Tab-separated table of N, CA and C and ligand atoms in Angstrom:
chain	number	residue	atom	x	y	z
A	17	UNK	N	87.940	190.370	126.568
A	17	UNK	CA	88.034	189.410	127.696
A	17	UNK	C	89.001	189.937	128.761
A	18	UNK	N	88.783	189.452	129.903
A	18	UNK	CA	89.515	190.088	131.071
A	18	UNK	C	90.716	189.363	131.681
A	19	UNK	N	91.658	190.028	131.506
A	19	UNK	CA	92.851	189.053	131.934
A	19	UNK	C	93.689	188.158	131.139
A	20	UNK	N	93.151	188.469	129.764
A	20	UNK	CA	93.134	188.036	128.479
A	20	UNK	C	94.833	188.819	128.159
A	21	UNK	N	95.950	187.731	127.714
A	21	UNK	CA	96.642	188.435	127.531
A	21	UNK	C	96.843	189.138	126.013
A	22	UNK	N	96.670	188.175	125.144
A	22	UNK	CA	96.658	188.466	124.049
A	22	UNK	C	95.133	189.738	123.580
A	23	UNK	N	93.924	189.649	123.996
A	23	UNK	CA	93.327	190.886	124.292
A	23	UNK	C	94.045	192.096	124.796
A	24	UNK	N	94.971	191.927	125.570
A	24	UNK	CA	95.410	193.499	125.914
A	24	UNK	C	96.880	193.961	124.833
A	25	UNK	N	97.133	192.656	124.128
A	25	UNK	CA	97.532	193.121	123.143
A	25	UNK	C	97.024	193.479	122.127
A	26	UNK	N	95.420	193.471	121.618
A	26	UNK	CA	95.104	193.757	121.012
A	26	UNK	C	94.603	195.162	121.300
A	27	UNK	N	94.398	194.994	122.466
A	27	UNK	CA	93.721	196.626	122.848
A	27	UNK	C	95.634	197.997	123.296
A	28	UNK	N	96.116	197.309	123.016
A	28	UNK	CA	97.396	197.966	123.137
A	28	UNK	C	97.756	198.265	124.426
A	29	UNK	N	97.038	197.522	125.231
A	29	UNK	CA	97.580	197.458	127.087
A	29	UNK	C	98.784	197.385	127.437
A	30	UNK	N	99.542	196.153	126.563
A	30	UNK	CA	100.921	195.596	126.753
A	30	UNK	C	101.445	195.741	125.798
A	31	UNK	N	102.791	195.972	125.680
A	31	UNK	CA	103.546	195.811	123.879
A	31	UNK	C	103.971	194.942	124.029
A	32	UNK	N	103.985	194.470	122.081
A	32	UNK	CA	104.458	193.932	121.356
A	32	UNK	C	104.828	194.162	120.429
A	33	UNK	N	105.479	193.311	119.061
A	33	UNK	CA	106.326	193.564	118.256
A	33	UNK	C	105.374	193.518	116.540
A	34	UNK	N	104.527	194.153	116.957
A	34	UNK	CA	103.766	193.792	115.703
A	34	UNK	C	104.312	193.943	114.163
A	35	UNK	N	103.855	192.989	113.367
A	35	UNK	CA	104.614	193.305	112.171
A	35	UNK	C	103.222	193.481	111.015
A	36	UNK	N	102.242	192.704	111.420
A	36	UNK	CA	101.330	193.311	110.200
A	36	UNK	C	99.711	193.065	111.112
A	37	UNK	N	98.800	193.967	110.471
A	37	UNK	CA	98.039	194.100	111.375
A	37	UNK	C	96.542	194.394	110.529
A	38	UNK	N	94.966	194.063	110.569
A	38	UNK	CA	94.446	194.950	109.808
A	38	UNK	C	92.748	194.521	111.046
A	39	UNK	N	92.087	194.753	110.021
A	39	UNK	CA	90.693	194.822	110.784
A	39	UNK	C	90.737	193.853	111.404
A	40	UNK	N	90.661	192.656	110.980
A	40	UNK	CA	90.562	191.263	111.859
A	40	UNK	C	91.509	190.706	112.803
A	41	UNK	N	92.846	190.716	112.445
A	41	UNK	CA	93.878	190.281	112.861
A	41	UNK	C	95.139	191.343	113.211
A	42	UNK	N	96.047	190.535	113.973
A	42	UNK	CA	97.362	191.189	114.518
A	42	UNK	C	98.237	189.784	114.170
A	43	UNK	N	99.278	190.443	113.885
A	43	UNK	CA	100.640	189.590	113.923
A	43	UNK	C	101.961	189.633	114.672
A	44	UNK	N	102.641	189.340	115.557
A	44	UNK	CA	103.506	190.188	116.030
A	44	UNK	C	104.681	188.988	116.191
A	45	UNK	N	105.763	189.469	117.005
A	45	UNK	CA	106.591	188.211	116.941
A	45	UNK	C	106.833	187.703	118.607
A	46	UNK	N	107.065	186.033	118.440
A	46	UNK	CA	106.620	185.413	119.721
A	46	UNK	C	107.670	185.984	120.905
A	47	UNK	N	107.519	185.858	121.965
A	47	UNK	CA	107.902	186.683	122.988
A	47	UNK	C	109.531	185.487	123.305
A	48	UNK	N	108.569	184.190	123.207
A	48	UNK	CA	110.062	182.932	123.249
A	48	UNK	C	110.345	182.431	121.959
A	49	UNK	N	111.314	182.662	120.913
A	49	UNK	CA	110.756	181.690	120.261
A	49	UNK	C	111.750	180.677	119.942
A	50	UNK	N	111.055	179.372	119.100
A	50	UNK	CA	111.741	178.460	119.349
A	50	UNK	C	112.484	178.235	117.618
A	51	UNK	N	112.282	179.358	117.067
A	51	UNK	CA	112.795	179.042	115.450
A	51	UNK	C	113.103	180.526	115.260
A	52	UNK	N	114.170	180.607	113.756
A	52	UNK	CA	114.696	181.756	113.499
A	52	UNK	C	113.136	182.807	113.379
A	53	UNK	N	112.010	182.057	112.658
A	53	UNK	CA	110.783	183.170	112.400
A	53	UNK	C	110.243	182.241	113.417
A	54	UNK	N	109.123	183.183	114.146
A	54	UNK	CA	108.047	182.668	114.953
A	54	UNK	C	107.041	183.977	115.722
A	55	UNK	N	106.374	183.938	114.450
A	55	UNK	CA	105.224	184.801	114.653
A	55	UNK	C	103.925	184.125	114.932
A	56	UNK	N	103.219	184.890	116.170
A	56	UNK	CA	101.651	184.677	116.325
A	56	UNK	C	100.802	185.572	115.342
A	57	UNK	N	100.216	184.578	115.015
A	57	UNK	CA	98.927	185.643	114.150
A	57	UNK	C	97.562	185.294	115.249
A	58	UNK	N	96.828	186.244	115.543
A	58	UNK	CA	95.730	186.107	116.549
A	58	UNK	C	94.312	187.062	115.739
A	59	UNK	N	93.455	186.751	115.844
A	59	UNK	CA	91.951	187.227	115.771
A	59	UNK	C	91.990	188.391	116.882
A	60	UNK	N	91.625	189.497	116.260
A	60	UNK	CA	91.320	190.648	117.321
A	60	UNK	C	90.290	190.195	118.427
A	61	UNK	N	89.310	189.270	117.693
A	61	UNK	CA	87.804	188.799	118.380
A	61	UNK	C	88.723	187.342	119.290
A	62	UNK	N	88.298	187.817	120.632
A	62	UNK	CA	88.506	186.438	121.573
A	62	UNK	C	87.893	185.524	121.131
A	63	UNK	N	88.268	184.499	120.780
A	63	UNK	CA	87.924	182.715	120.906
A	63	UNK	C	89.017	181.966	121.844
A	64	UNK	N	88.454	181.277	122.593
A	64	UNK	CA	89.450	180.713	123.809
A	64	UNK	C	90.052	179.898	123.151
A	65	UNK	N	90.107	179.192	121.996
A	65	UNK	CA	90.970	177.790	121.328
A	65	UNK	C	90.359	177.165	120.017
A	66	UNK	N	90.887	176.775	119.756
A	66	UNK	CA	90.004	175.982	118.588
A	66	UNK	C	88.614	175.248	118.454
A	67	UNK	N	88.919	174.953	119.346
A	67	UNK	CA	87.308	173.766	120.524
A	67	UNK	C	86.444	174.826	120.333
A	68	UNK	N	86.392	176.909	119.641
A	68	UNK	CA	85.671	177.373	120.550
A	68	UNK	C	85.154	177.813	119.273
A	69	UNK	N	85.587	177.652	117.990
A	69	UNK	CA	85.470	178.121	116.765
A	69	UNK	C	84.204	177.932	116.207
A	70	UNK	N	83.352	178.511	115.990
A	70	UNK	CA	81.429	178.640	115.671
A	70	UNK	C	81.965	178.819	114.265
A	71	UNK	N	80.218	178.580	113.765
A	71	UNK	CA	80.336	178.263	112.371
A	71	UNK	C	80.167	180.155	111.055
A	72	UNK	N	80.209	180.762	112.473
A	72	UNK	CA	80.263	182.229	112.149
A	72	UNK	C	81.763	183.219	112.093
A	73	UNK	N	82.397	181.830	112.640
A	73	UNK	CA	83.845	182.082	112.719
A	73	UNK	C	85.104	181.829	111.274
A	74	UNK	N	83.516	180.973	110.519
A	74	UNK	CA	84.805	180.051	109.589
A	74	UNK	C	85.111	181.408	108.419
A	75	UNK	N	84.755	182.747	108.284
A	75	UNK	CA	85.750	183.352	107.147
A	75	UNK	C	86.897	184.039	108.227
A	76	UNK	N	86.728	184.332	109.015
A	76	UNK	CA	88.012	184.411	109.902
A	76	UNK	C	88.746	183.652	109.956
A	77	UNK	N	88.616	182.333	109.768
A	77	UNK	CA	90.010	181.222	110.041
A	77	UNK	C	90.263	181.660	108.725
A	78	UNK	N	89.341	181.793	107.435
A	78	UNK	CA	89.964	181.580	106.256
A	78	UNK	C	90.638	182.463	105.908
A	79	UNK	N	90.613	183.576	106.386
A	79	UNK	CA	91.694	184.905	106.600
A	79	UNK	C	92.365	184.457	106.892
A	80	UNK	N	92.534	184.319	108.566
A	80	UNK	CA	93.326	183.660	109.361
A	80	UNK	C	94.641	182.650	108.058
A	81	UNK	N	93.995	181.721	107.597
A	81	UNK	CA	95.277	181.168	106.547
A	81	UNK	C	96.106	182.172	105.527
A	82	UNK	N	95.323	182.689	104.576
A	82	UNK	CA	95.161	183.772	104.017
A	82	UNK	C	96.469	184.525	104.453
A	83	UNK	N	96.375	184.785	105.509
A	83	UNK	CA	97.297	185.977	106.007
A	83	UNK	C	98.382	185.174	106.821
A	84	UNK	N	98.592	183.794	107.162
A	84	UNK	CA	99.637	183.049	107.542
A	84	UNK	C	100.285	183.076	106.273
A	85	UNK	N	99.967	182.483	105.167
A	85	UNK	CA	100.809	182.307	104.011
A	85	UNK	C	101.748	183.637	103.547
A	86	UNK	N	101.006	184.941	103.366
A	86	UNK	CA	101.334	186.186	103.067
A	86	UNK	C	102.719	186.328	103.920
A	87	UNK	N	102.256	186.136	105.323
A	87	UNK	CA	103.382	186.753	106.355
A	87	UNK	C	104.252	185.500	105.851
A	88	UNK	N	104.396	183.837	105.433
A	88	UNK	CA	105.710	183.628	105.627
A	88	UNK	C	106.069	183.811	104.044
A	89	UNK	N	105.562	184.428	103.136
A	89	UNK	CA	106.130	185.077	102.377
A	89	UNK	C	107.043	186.421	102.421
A	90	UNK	N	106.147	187.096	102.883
A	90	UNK	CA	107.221	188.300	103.545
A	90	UNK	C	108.172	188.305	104.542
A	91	UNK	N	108.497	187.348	104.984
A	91	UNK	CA	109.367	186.795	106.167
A	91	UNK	C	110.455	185.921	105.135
A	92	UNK	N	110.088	185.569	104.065
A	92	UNK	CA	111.090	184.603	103.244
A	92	UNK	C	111.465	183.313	103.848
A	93	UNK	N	110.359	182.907	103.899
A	93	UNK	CA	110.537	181.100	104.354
A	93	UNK	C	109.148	180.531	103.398
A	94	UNK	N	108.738	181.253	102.409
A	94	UNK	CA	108.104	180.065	102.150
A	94	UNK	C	108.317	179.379	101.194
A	95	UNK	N	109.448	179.906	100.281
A	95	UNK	CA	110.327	178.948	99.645
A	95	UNK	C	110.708	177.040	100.669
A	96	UNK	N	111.558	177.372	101.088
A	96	UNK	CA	111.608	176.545	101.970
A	96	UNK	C	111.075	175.489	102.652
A	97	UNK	N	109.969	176.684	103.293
A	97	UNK	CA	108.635	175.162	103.861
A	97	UNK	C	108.771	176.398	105.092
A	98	UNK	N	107.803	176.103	105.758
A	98	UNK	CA	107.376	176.617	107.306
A	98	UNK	C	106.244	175.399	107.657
A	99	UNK	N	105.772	175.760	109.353
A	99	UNK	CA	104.936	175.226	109.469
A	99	UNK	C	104.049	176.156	110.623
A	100	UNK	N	102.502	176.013	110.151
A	100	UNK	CA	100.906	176.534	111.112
A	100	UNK	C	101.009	175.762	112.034
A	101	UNK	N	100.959	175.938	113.609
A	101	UNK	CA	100.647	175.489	114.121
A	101	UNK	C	99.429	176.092	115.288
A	102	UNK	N	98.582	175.183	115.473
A	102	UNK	CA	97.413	175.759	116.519
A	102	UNK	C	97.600	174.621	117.561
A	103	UNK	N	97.714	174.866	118.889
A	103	UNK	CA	98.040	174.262	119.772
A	103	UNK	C	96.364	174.246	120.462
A	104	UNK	N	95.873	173.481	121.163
A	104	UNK	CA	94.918	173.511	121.407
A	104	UNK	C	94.472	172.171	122.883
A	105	UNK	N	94.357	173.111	123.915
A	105	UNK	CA	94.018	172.088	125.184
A	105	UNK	C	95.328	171.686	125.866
A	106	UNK	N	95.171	171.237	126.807
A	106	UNK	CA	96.146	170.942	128.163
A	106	UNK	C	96.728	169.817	127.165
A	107	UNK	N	96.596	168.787	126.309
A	107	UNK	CA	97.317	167.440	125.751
A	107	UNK	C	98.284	168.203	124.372
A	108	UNK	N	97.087	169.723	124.058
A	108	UNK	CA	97.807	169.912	122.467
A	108	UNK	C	98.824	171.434	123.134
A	109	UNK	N	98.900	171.182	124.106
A	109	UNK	CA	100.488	172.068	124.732
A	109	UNK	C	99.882	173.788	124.984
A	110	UNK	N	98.628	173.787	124.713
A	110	UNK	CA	98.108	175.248	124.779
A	110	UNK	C	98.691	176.154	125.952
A	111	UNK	N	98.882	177.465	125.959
A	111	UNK	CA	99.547	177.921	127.115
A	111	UNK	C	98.612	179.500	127.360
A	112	UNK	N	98.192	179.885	126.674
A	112	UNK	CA	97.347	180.765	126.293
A	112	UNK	C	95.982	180.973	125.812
A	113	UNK	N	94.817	181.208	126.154
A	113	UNK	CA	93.540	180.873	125.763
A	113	UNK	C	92.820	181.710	124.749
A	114	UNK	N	93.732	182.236	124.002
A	114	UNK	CA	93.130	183.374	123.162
A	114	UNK	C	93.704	182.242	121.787
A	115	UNK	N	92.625	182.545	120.815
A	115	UNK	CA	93.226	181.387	119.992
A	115	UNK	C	94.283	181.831	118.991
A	116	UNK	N	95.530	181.548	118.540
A	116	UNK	CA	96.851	181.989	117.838
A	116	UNK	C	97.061	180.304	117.059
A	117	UNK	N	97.670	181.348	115.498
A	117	UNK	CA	98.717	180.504	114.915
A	117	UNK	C	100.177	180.695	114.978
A	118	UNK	N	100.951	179.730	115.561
A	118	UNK	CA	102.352	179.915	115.390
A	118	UNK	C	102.614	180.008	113.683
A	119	UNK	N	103.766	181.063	113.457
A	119	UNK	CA	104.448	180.603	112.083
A	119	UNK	C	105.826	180.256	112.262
A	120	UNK	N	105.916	179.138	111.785
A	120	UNK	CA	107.030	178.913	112.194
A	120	UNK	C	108.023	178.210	111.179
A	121	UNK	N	108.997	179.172	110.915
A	121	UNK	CA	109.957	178.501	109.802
A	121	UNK	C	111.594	179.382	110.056
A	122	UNK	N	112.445	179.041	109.367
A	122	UNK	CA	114.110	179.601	109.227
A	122	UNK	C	114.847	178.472	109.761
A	123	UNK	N	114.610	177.334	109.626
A	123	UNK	CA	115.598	175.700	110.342
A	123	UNK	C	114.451	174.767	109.721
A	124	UNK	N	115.366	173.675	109.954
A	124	UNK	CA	114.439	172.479	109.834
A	124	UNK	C	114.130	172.203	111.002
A	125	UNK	N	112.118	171.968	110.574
A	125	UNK	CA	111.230	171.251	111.953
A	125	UNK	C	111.213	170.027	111.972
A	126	UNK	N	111.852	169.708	112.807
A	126	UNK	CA	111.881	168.303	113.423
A	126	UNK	C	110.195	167.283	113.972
A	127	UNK	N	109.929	166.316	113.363
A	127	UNK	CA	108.983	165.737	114.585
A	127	UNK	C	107.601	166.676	114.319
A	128	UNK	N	106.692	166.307	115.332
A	128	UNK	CA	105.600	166.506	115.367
A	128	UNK	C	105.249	167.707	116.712
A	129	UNK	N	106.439	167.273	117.456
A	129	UNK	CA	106.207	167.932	118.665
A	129	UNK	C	106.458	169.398	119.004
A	130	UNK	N	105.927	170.151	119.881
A	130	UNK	CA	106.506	171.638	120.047
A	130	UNK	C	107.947	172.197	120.279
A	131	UNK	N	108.426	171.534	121.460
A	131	UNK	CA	109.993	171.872	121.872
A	131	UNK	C	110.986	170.798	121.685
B	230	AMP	P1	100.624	178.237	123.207
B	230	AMP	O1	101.481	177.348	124.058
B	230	AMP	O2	100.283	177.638	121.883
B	230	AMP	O3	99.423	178.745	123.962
B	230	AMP	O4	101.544	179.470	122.828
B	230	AMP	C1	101.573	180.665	123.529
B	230	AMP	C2	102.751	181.430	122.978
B	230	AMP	O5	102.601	182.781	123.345
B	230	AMP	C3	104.116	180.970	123.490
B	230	AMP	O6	104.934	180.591	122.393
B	230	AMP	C4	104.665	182.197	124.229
B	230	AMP	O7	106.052	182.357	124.071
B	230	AMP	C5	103.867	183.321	123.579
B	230	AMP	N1	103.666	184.509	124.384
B	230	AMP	C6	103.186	184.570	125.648
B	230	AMP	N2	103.095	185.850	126.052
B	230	AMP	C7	103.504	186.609	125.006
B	230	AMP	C8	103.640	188.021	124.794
B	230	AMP	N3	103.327	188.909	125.749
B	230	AMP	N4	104.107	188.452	123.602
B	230	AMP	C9	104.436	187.562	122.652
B	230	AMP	N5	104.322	186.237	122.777
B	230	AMP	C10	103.875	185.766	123.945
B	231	ZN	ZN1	91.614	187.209	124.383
């Protein structure tokens, strides 16, 4: 996709901080973040959001979990607790149209809300 930011991170246009990576997916760490861990995990394959997810999509999300759990194991929060988040649309705080899971754990999450 064009103009796609997270695409040109996948195509290695722009850096980032990647920490684990394989055929399907990239992981890297968030550029702001709002917790001690806060990694995006993203689909190499553009989907604009959740809204955009086909039914050819669903072993990719199931990776997609798959490989959230792994990383906050290797990050050492999942003792603890962390939390997935998929932000999705102008109401669910989306800021980016490439579809990403936040991981987010190292403090206690407060609330329901993003910031
Ligand atoms: P969302 O609001 O769910 O769309 O989240 C987008 C996230 O992407 C935000 O937490 C940003 O801090 C993060 N972000 C934007 N650009 C970059 C980048 N170039 N590298 C890493 N994270 C980024
Ligand atoms: Zn994209």
């Amino acid at each position: 996709m064009d103009n796609c930011i997270f695409c040109k991170i996948v195509n290695g246009e722009i850096p980032s901080r990647i920490i684990y990576e394989d055929e399907h997916v990239i992981a890297f760490h968030d550029i702001n973040p709002i917790a001690p861990i806060h990694i995006l995990l993203i689909p190499r394959l553009h989907i604009s959001s959740f809204n955009d997810i086909l039914p050819e999509n669903k072993e990719l999300m199931g990776h997609m979990a798959w490989v959230s759990k792994e990383i906050a194991k290797q990050n050492k929060i999942d003792e603890k607790g962390y939390r997935i988040v998929f932000n999705c649309g102008e109401h669910g705080g989306q800021e980016v149209y490439h579809l990403h899971a936040h991981i987010l754990g190292g403090r206690l999450l407060g609330g329901l809300v993003k910031r």
